[in-house]
Amino acid sequence: MSKPNQEIHNCILDGDAGKTKILAEKIVNAGSNPTEALQPFITAIRHAGDLFDQGEFFLPQLLLSAKAMQAAMDVMFPSSEGKSAARLSRGTVIAGTIQGDIHEIGKNLVCALLSAHGFQVVDLGADVALDRFVQETEQHKPDFLVLSALLTTTMINQKHLIDQLNDKGIRDGVKVLVGGAPVTSDWAEEIGADGYAPDASRAVALAIKLLDA
Ligand code: B1M
C-alpha cells in the first residue's frame, strides 16, 4: 500500500475524523477524481468491518471509523442541494436505506453520484419505514426508488416494500433499484426489482440506461 493510502487506512481505522477530513481536503484540492480517490477510504472501512467481524474491533470503534469515513464523504461529495434545482433534472429519485438498517455511507455515495449526474434526489435517510417509502412514492411519483440494504436481515424489507407497492397499485409507476453489500442481481430478480447495481457508479449507469430504455 502506498504511503498516502496507508495514511488514509490508519486514519479510518483509528476513527480519526479530523485527520481524515484533512486528507480528504488535500485530495480535493489536488483536483483528483473523488469517486476514484474514495477507493482507499472504502477499503479501510471494509477492513474495519472485518476486524469487527473477527472480534478485534468493538462497536464504538466501528462507529468512530464510520464517522471518519463520513467526514471524508462530506468533503469529497459536498451536498448538491440547490445546485440540482438550477439545472435540468435528468430524472427523480427517492432513496433510502431500508427499514431496520442504519447503514448509510454507501447509500449517501449513491445519492451523491446520482445528484452529480443531474438526477433530482430526495434522500430519506436510513432506517426508512416501508410506509414512508410508499407515502413518498404516492405523493412525489419519482422515476426511481433506490433501496439500500447492508444487512442480510434487512434485505427482505426490499421485497416487503415491493409487495406493498404492488398492493397499493403503484408499483408500475416507479422503477425500483436495489443495492448494498449483501444484495445480488439474483436477489433483485427474485423480489421483482427493476435493477441491481453493485456500486454507486454502476447505480448511475443503470438509472441512465433505464431512463433511456
Ligand atoms: Co455495520 N455491519 N453493523 N455498521 N458495518 C456490516 C454491514 C457487516 C458486514 C460488518 C461485519 O460484521 N463484517 C455486518 C453485517 C453482517 C450481515 O448482515 N451478515 C454489520 C453489522 C452486523 C452491524 C450491526 C448489526 C452491529 C451490531 O450492532 N452488533 C449494526 C447494525 C444495526 C442496524 O442497522 N440495525 C451495525 C452498525 C454499524 C455502524 C453504525 C457502526 C456503521 C454504520 C454507520 C453509518 O452508515 N452511518 C457500520 C459500518 C460502517 C459497517 C461496515 C464496516 C462498512 C459499511 C460501509 O459503510 N461500507 C460494514 C462492513 C462491510 O460492508 N464490509 C458493516 C462502505 C460503503 C461505501 O460501502 O455500504 O457496501 P457499501 O455501499 C456500496 C455498495 O454496497 C453499493 O454502493 C456503495 C459503493 O459504491 N450500494 C448500493 C449501497 N447501497 C446501494 C444502493 C443501490 C446500489 C448500490 O441502489 C441501486
mmCIF file of C-alpha atoms and ligand atoms in Angstrom:
data_model
loop_
_atom_site.group_PDB
_atom_site.id
_atom_site.type_symbol
_atom_site.label_atom_id
_atom_site.label_comp_id
_atom_site.label_asym_id
_atom_site.label_seq_id
_atom_site.Cartn_x
_atom_site.Cartn_y
_atom_site.Cartn_z
ATOM 1 C CA MET A 1 0.000 0.000 0.000
ATOM 2 C CA SER A 2 1.448 3.416 -0.960
ATOM 3 C CA LYS A 3 2.101 5.943 1.814
ATOM 4 C CA PRO A 4 -0.930 8.223 1.294
ATOM 5 C CA ASN A 5 -3.201 5.190 1.157
ATOM 6 C CA GLN A 6 -1.603 3.824 4.320
ATOM 7 C CA GLU A 7 -2.270 7.174 5.988
ATOM 8 C CA ILE A 8 -5.913 7.039 4.901
ATOM 9 C CA HIS A 9 -6.191 3.468 6.138
ATOM 10 C CA ASN A 10 -4.748 4.376 9.535
ATOM 11 C CA CYS A 11 -6.971 7.429 9.950
ATOM 12 C CA ILE A 12 -10.127 5.438 9.239
ATOM 13 C CA LEU A 13 -9.089 2.545 11.474
ATOM 14 C CA ASP A 14 -8.140 4.994 14.234
ATOM 15 C CA GLY A 15 -11.545 6.643 13.807
ATOM 16 C CA ASP A 16 -9.799 9.997 13.485
ATOM 17 C CA ALA A 17 -12.392 12.152 11.706
ATOM 18 C CA GLY A 18 -10.279 15.320 11.988
ATOM 19 C CA LYS A 19 -7.242 13.842 10.245
ATOM 20 C CA THR A 20 -9.404 12.029 7.704
ATOM 21 C CA LYS A 21 -11.088 15.301 6.801
ATOM 22 C CA ILE A 22 -7.685 16.958 6.260
ATOM 23 C CA LEU A 23 -6.570 14.102 3.985
ATOM 24 C CA ALA A 24 -9.819 14.339 2.011
ATOM 25 C CA GLU A 25 -9.371 18.099 1.656
ATOM 26 C CA LYS A 26 -5.859 17.559 0.280
ATOM 27 C CA ILE A 27 -7.269 15.127 -2.288
ATOM 28 C CA VAL A 28 -9.990 17.564 -3.339
ATOM 29 C CA ASN A 29 -7.519 20.450 -3.552
ATOM 30 C CA ALA A 30 -5.244 18.333 -5.743
ATOM 31 C CA GLY A 31 -8.130 18.017 -8.204
ATOM 32 C CA SER A 32 -8.354 14.208 -8.043
ATOM 33 C CA ASN A 33 -11.452 12.387 -9.252
ATOM 34 C CA PRO A 34 -13.404 11.918 -5.982
ATOM 35 C CA THR A 35 -15.011 8.624 -6.990
ATOM 36 C CA GLU A 36 -11.618 7.048 -7.679
ATOM 37 C CA ALA A 37 -9.927 8.771 -4.759
ATOM 38 C CA LEU A 38 -12.560 7.415 -2.352
ATOM 39 C CA GLN A 39 -11.480 3.809 -3.021
ATOM 40 C CA PRO A 40 -8.787 3.581 -0.284
ATOM 41 C CA PHE A 41 -11.288 5.002 2.209
ATOM 42 C CA ILE A 42 -13.778 2.282 1.224
ATOM 43 C CA THR A 43 -11.089 -0.405 1.553
ATOM 44 C CA ALA A 44 -10.294 0.906 5.035
ATOM 45 C CA ILE A 45 -13.890 0.994 6.305
ATOM 46 C CA ARG A 46 -14.431 -2.543 4.973
ATOM 47 C CA HIS A 47 -11.294 -3.610 6.826
ATOM 48 C CA ALA A 48 -12.787 -2.083 9.979
ATOM 49 C CA GLY A 49 -15.869 -4.256 9.344
ATOM 50 C CA ASP A 50 -13.686 -7.362 9.001
ATOM 51 C CA LEU A 51 -11.954 -6.559 12.288
ATOM 52 C CA PHE A 52 -15.369 -6.151 13.905
ATOM 53 C CA ASP A 53 -16.437 -9.486 12.453
ATOM 54 C CA GLN A 54 -13.312 -11.126 13.871
ATOM 55 C CA GLY A 55 -13.953 -9.650 17.317
ATOM 56 C CA GLU A 56 -10.862 -7.424 17.119
ATOM 57 C CA PHE A 57 -12.944 -4.248 16.889
ATOM 58 C CA PHE A 58 -15.869 -3.301 19.109
ATOM 59 C CA LEU A 59 -18.955 -1.369 18.053
ATOM 60 C CA PRO A 60 -17.802 2.028 19.410
ATOM 61 C CA GLN A 61 -14.611 1.675 17.343
ATOM 62 C CA LEU A 62 -16.573 0.750 14.230
ATOM 63 C CA LEU A 63 -18.806 3.746 14.852
ATOM 64 C CA LEU A 64 -15.782 6.080 15.062
ATOM 65 C CA SER A 65 -14.395 4.601 11.844
ATOM 66 C CA ALA A 66 -17.777 5.205 10.199
ATOM 67 C CA LYS A 67 -17.759 8.821 11.402
ATOM 68 C CA ALA A 68 -14.283 9.307 9.938
ATOM 69 C CA MET A 69 -15.494 7.775 6.662
ATOM 70 C CA GLN A 70 -18.486 10.111 6.589
ATOM 71 C CA ALA A 71 -16.166 13.084 7.255
ATOM 72 C CA ALA A 72 -14.251 12.169 4.084
ATOM 73 C CA MET A 73 -17.501 11.764 2.133
ATOM 74 C CA ASP A 74 -18.724 15.175 3.289
ATOM 75 C CA VAL A 75 -15.591 16.807 1.907
ATOM 76 C CA MET A 76 -15.347 14.799 -1.295
ATOM 77 C CA PHE A 77 -19.061 14.807 -2.128
ATOM 78 C CA PRO A 78 -20.485 18.027 -0.681
ATOM 79 C CA SER A 79 -24.267 18.173 -0.674
ATOM 80 C CA SER A 80 -25.509 19.212 -4.089
ATOM 81 C CA GLU A 81 -28.791 20.521 -2.713
ATOM 82 C CA GLY A 82 -29.773 23.676 -4.513
ATOM 83 C CA LYS A 83 -27.312 23.032 -7.311
ATOM 84 C CA SER A 84 -29.536 20.455 -8.969
ATOM 85 C CA ALA A 85 -32.516 22.825 -8.975
ATOM 86 C CA ALA A 86 -30.521 25.162 -11.164
ATOM 87 C CA ARG A 87 -30.093 22.616 -13.919
ATOM 88 C CA LEU A 88 -32.410 20.389 -15.841
ATOM 89 C CA SER A 89 -33.264 17.270 -13.882
ATOM 90 C CA ARG A 90 -32.410 14.023 -15.576
ATOM 91 C CA GLY A 91 -34.965 12.125 -13.515
ATOM 92 C CA THR A 92 -36.277 11.999 -9.989
ATOM 93 C CA VAL A 93 -35.103 9.623 -7.314
ATOM 94 C CA ILE A 94 -36.312 8.790 -3.840
ATOM 95 C CA ALA A 95 -33.596 6.960 -1.945
ATOM 96 C CA GLY A 96 -33.077 5.478 1.466
ATOM 97 C CA THR A 97 -31.711 2.631 3.498
ATOM 98 C CA ILE A 98 -34.466 0.178 4.168
ATOM 99 C CA GLN A 99 -36.346 -0.214 7.448
ATOM 100 C CA GLY A 100 -34.305 -1.724 10.289
ATOM 101 C CA ASP A 101 -30.951 -0.801 8.784
ATOM 102 C CA ILE A 102 -28.915 2.202 9.910
ATOM 103 C CA HIS A 103 -26.005 1.869 7.438
ATOM 104 C CA GLU A 104 -25.948 4.894 5.207
ATOM 105 C CA ILE A 105 -22.439 5.586 3.894
ATOM 106 C CA GLY A 106 -22.929 3.570 0.697
ATOM 107 C CA LYS A 107 -26.409 4.989 0.147
ATOM 108 C CA ASN A 108 -25.030 8.513 0.650
ATOM 109 C CA LEU A 109 -22.436 7.807 -2.031
ATOM 110 C CA VAL A 110 -25.087 6.527 -4.445
ATOM 111 C CA CYS A 111 -27.184 9.666 -3.796
ATOM 112 C CA ALA A 112 -24.167 11.955 -4.254
ATOM 113 C CA LEU A 113 -23.243 10.424 -7.606
ATOM 114 C CA LEU A 114 -26.816 10.383 -8.888
ATOM 115 C CA SER A 115 -27.140 14.002 -7.902
ATOM 116 C CA ALA A 116 -23.798 14.860 -9.541
ATOM 117 C CA HIS A 117 -25.122 13.296 -12.749
ATOM 118 C CA GLY A 118 -28.191 15.512 -12.820
ATOM 119 C CA PHE A 119 -30.780 13.383 -11.028
ATOM 120 C CA GLN A 120 -33.004 15.157 -8.547
ATOM 121 C CA VAL A 121 -32.550 13.101 -5.403
ATOM 122 C CA VAL A 122 -34.672 13.075 -2.265
ATOM 123 C CA ASP A 123 -32.696 11.186 0.352
ATOM 124 C CA LEU A 124 -34.994 9.891 3.076
ATOM 125 C CA GLY A 125 -32.036 8.766 5.202
ATOM 126 C CA ALA A 126 -31.504 5.449 6.918
ATOM 127 C CA ASP A 127 -33.884 3.011 8.630
ATOM 128 C CA VAL A 128 -36.715 4.351 6.487
ATOM 129 C CA ALA A 129 -40.096 2.814 7.328
ATOM 130 C CA LEU A 130 -41.760 0.954 4.472
ATOM 131 C CA ASP A 131 -44.900 3.107 4.899
ATOM 132 C CA ARG A 132 -42.797 6.233 4.414
ATOM 133 C CA PHE A 133 -41.408 4.964 1.108
ATOM 134 C CA VAL A 134 -44.976 4.176 -0.005
ATOM 135 C CA GLN A 135 -46.300 7.626 1.027
ATOM 136 C CA GLU A 136 -43.423 9.465 -0.648
ATOM 137 C CA THR A 137 -43.865 7.428 -3.816
ATOM 138 C CA GLU A 138 -47.610 8.153 -3.898
ATOM 139 C CA GLN A 139 -47.018 11.845 -3.300
ATOM 140 C CA HIS A 140 -43.980 12.573 -5.485
ATOM 141 C CA LYS A 141 -44.248 9.895 -8.185
ATOM 142 C CA PRO A 142 -40.458 9.576 -8.666
ATOM 143 C CA ASP A 143 -38.889 7.846 -11.658
ATOM 144 C CA PHE A 144 -36.805 5.688 -9.317
ATOM 145 C CA LEU A 145 -36.836 4.258 -5.834
ATOM 146 C CA VAL A 146 -33.295 3.437 -4.713
ATOM 147 C CA LEU A 147 -33.232 0.998 -1.825
ATOM 148 C CA SER A 148 -30.063 0.210 0.060
ATOM 149 C CA ALA A 149 -29.633 -2.702 2.496
ATOM 150 C CA LEU A 150 -26.421 -3.673 4.252
ATOM 151 C CA LEU A 151 -27.695 -6.444 6.472
ATOM 152 C CA THR A 152 -28.726 -9.924 5.449
ATOM 153 C CA THR A 153 -31.581 -9.494 7.926
ATOM 154 C CA THR A 154 -32.933 -6.280 6.364
ATOM 155 C CA MET A 155 -32.709 -7.022 2.647
ATOM 156 C CA ILE A 156 -36.026 -8.872 2.978
ATOM 157 C CA ASN A 157 -37.604 -5.448 3.563
ATOM 158 C CA GLN A 158 -36.750 -4.534 -0.038
ATOM 159 C CA LYS A 159 -39.105 -7.355 -1.028
ATOM 160 C CA HIS A 160 -41.740 -6.283 1.501
ATOM 161 C CA LEU A 161 -41.692 -2.776 0.068
ATOM 162 C CA ILE A 162 -42.162 -4.015 -3.490
ATOM 163 C CA ASP A 163 -45.077 -6.139 -2.232
ATOM 164 C CA GLN A 164 -46.615 -3.055 -0.605
ATOM 165 C CA LEU A 165 -46.212 -1.009 -3.790
ATOM 166 C CA ASN A 166 -47.976 -3.806 -5.671
ATOM 167 C CA ASP A 167 -50.782 -3.945 -3.086
ATOM 168 C CA LYS A 168 -51.289 -0.170 -3.445
ATOM 169 C CA GLY A 169 -51.357 -0.444 -7.242
ATOM 170 C CA ILE A 170 -48.421 1.963 -7.650
ATOM 171 C CA ARG A 171 -45.648 -0.499 -8.477
ATOM 172 C CA ASP A 172 -45.746 0.031 -12.253
ATOM 173 C CA GLY A 173 -45.269 3.794 -11.959
ATOM 174 C CA VAL A 174 -41.788 3.610 -10.460
ATOM 175 C CA LYS A 175 -38.564 1.734 -11.206
ATOM 176 C CA VAL A 176 -37.194 0.045 -8.106
ATOM 177 C CA LEU A 177 -33.401 -0.273 -7.925
ATOM 178 C CA VAL A 178 -31.736 -2.225 -5.151
ATOM 179 C CA GLY A 179 -28.190 -2.475 -3.837
ATOM 180 C CA GLY A 180 -25.997 -2.845 -0.787
ATOM 181 C CA ALA A 181 -23.276 -5.320 0.163
ATOM 182 C CA PRO A 182 -25.410 -8.486 0.615
ATOM 183 C CA VAL A 183 -27.690 -7.719 -2.352
ATOM 184 C CA THR A 184 -27.159 -9.519 -5.678
ATOM 185 C CA SER A 185 -28.676 -9.457 -9.141
ATOM 186 C CA ASP A 186 -30.327 -12.813 -8.371
ATOM 187 C CA TRP A 187 -31.959 -11.278 -5.323
ATOM 188 C CA ALA A 188 -33.145 -8.303 -7.360
ATOM 189 C CA GLU A 189 -34.724 -10.661 -9.873
ATOM 190 C CA GLU A 190 -36.263 -12.843 -7.167
ATOM 191 C CA ILE A 191 -38.039 -9.917 -5.492
ATOM 192 C CA GLY A 192 -39.145 -8.312 -8.776
ATOM 193 C CA ALA A 193 -36.923 -5.209 -8.632
ATOM 194 C CA ASP A 194 -36.181 -3.401 -11.892
ATOM 195 C CA GLY A 195 -32.447 -3.456 -11.377
ATOM 196 C CA TYR A 196 -29.451 -4.026 -9.171
ATOM 197 C CA ALA A 197 -26.143 -2.180 -9.047
ATOM 198 C CA PRO A 198 -23.078 -3.331 -7.098
ATOM 199 C CA ASP A 199 -21.713 0.176 -6.569
ATOM 200 C CA ALA A 200 -22.551 3.845 -6.874
ATOM 201 C CA SER A 201 -21.070 4.384 -10.333
ATOM 202 C CA ARG A 202 -22.986 1.458 -11.733
ATOM 203 C CA ALA A 203 -26.157 2.657 -9.996
ATOM 204 C CA VAL A 204 -25.868 5.868 -12.011
ATOM 205 C CA ALA A 205 -25.195 3.951 -15.234
ATOM 206 C CA LEU A 206 -28.185 1.710 -14.560
ATOM 207 C CA ALA A 207 -30.536 4.636 -13.885
ATOM 208 C CA ILE A 208 -29.420 6.375 -17.083
ATOM 209 C CA LYS A 209 -29.851 3.156 -19.086
ATOM 210 C CA LEU A 210 -33.359 2.571 -17.710
ATOM 211 C CA LEU A 211 -34.384 6.172 -18.394
ATOM 212 C CA ASP A 212 -33.230 5.854 -21.984
ATOM 213 C CA ALA A 213 -34.906 2.449 -22.476
HETATM 214 CO CO1 B1M B 1 -22.265 -2.491 10.325
HETATM 215 N N1 B1M B 1 -22.322 -4.302 9.577
HETATM 216 N N2 B1M B 1 -23.459 -3.043 11.750
HETATM 217 N N3 B1M B 1 -22.058 -0.676 10.982
HETATM 218 N N4 B1M B 1 -20.964 -2.262 9.029
HETATM 219 C C1 B1M B 1 -21.654 -4.520 8.299
HETATM 220 C C2 B1M B 1 -22.609 -4.369 7.117
HETATM 221 C C3 B1M B 1 -21.099 -6.023 8.468
HETATM 222 C C4 B1M B 1 -20.871 -6.763 7.140
HETATM 223 C C5 B1M B 1 -19.800 -5.936 9.354
HETATM 224 C C6 B1M B 1 -19.216 -7.285 9.636
HETATM 225 O O1 B1M B 1 -19.648 -7.908 10.567
HETATM 226 N N5 B1M B 1 -18.243 -7.742 8.858
HETATM 227 C C7 B1M B 1 -22.211 -6.627 9.327
HETATM 228 C C8 B1M B 1 -23.394 -7.246 8.570
HETATM 229 C C9 B1M B 1 -23.412 -8.769 8.619
HETATM 230 C C10 B1M B 1 -24.601 -9.323 7.942
HETATM 231 O O2 B1M B 1 -25.601 -8.757 7.692
HETATM 232 N N6 B1M B 1 -24.482 -10.582 7.629
HETATM 233 C C11 B1M B 1 -22.640 -5.418 10.150
HETATM 234 C C12 B1M B 1 -23.338 -5.492 11.396
HETATM 235 C C13 B1M B 1 -23.574 -6.896 11.938
HETATM 236 C C14 B1M B 1 -23.778 -4.352 12.098
HETATM 237 C C15 B1M B 1 -24.609 -4.292 13.391
HETATM 238 C C16 B1M B 1 -25.775 -5.306 13.466
HETATM 239 C C17 B1M B 1 -23.628 -4.466 14.558
HETATM 240 C C18 B1M B 1 -24.261 -4.575 15.930
HETATM 241 O O3 B1M B 1 -24.971 -3.714 16.349
HETATM 242 N N7 B1M B 1 -23.988 -5.691 16.580
HETATM 243 C C19 B1M B 1 -25.119 -2.832 13.370
HETATM 244 C C20 B1M B 1 -26.414 -2.678 12.532
HETATM 245 C C21 B1M B 1 -27.513 -2.007 13.221
HETATM 246 C C22 B1M B 1 -28.685 -1.792 12.266
HETATM 247 O O4 B1M B 1 -28.512 -1.375 11.130
HETATM 248 N N8 B1M B 1 -29.867 -2.078 12.742
HETATM 249 C C23 B1M B 1 -24.043 -2.159 12.606
HETATM 250 C C24 B1M B 1 -23.707 -0.823 12.771
HETATM 251 C C25 B1M B 1 -22.718 -0.170 12.058
HETATM 252 C C26 B1M B 1 -22.230 1.251 12.357
HETATM 253 C C27 B1M B 1 -23.321 2.166 12.909
HETATM 254 C C28 B1M B 1 -21.110 1.152 13.374
HETATM 255 C C29 B1M B 1 -21.606 1.636 10.969
HETATM 256 C C30 B1M B 1 -22.598 2.356 10.007
HETATM 257 C C31 B1M B 1 -22.527 3.860 10.121
HETATM 258 C C32 B1M B 1 -23.294 4.564 9.035
HETATM 259 O O5 B1M B 1 -23.568 4.062 7.960
HETATM 260 N N9 B1M B 1 -23.654 5.799 9.376
HETATM 261 C C33 B1M B 1 -21.294 0.269 10.384
HETATM 262 C C34 B1M B 1 -20.358 0.054 9.325
HETATM 263 C C35 B1M B 1 -19.527 1.264 8.905
HETATM 264 C C36 B1M B 1 -20.204 -1.198 8.682
HETATM 265 C C37 B1M B 1 -19.195 -1.618 7.614
HETATM 266 C C38 B1M B 1 -17.854 -1.793 8.325
HETATM 267 C C39 B1M B 1 -18.954 -0.676 6.455
HETATM 268 C C40 B1M B 1 -20.220 -0.300 5.666
HETATM 269 C C41 B1M B 1 -19.824 0.829 4.739
HETATM 270 O O6 B1M B 1 -20.098 1.982 5.036
HETATM 271 N N10 B1M B 1 -19.089 0.497 3.663
HETATM 272 C C42 B1M B 1 -19.800 -2.984 7.086
HETATM 273 C C43 B1M B 1 -18.745 -3.971 6.608
HETATM 274 C C44 B1M B 1 -18.688 -4.101 5.103
HETATM 275 O O7 B1M B 1 -19.514 -3.576 4.361
HETATM 276 N N11 B1M B 1 -17.740 -4.874 4.623
HETATM 277 C C45 B1M B 1 -20.714 -3.352 8.182
HETATM 278 C C46 B1M B 1 -18.571 1.495 2.697
HETATM 279 C C47 B1M B 1 -19.650 1.793 1.664
HETATM 280 C C48 B1M B 1 -19.108 2.787 0.641
HETATM 281 O O8 B1M B 1 -19.924 0.570 1.009
HETATM 282 O O9 B1M B 1 -22.206 0.423 2.118
HETATM 283 O O10 B1M B 1 -21.298 -1.523 0.758
HETATM 284 P P1 B1M B 1 -21.414 -0.052 0.989
HETATM 285 O O11 B1M B 1 -22.011 0.621 -0.322
HETATM 286 C C49 B1M B 1 -21.506 0.286 -1.593
HETATM 287 C C50 B1M B 1 -22.309 -0.805 -2.312
HETATM 288 O O12 B1M B 1 -22.864 -1.757 -1.435
HETATM 289 C C51 B1M B 1 -23.281 -0.035 -3.136
HETATM 290 O O13 B1M B 1 -22.616 1.203 -3.447
HETATM 291 C C52 B1M B 1 -21.652 1.521 -2.432
HETATM 292 C C53 B1M B 1 -20.268 1.771 -3.040
HETATM 293 O O14 B1M B 1 -20.234 2.407 -4.230
HETATM 294 N N12 B1M B 1 -24.608 0.299 -2.616
HETATM 295 C C54 B1M B 1 -25.649 0.437 -3.480
HETATM 296 C C55 B1M B 1 -25.059 0.558 -1.379
HETATM 297 N N13 B1M B 1 -26.353 0.848 -1.412
HETATM 298 C C56 B1M B 1 -26.746 0.788 -2.683
HETATM 299 C C57 B1M B 1 -27.997 1.001 -3.277
HETATM 300 C C58 B1M B 1 -28.099 0.860 -4.650
HETATM 301 C C59 B1M B 1 -26.988 0.491 -5.433
HETATM 302 C C60 B1M B 1 -25.742 0.296 -4.861
HETATM 303 O O15 B1M B 1 -29.311 1.048 -5.197
HETATM 304 C C61 B1M B 1 -29.468 0.952 -6.542
#
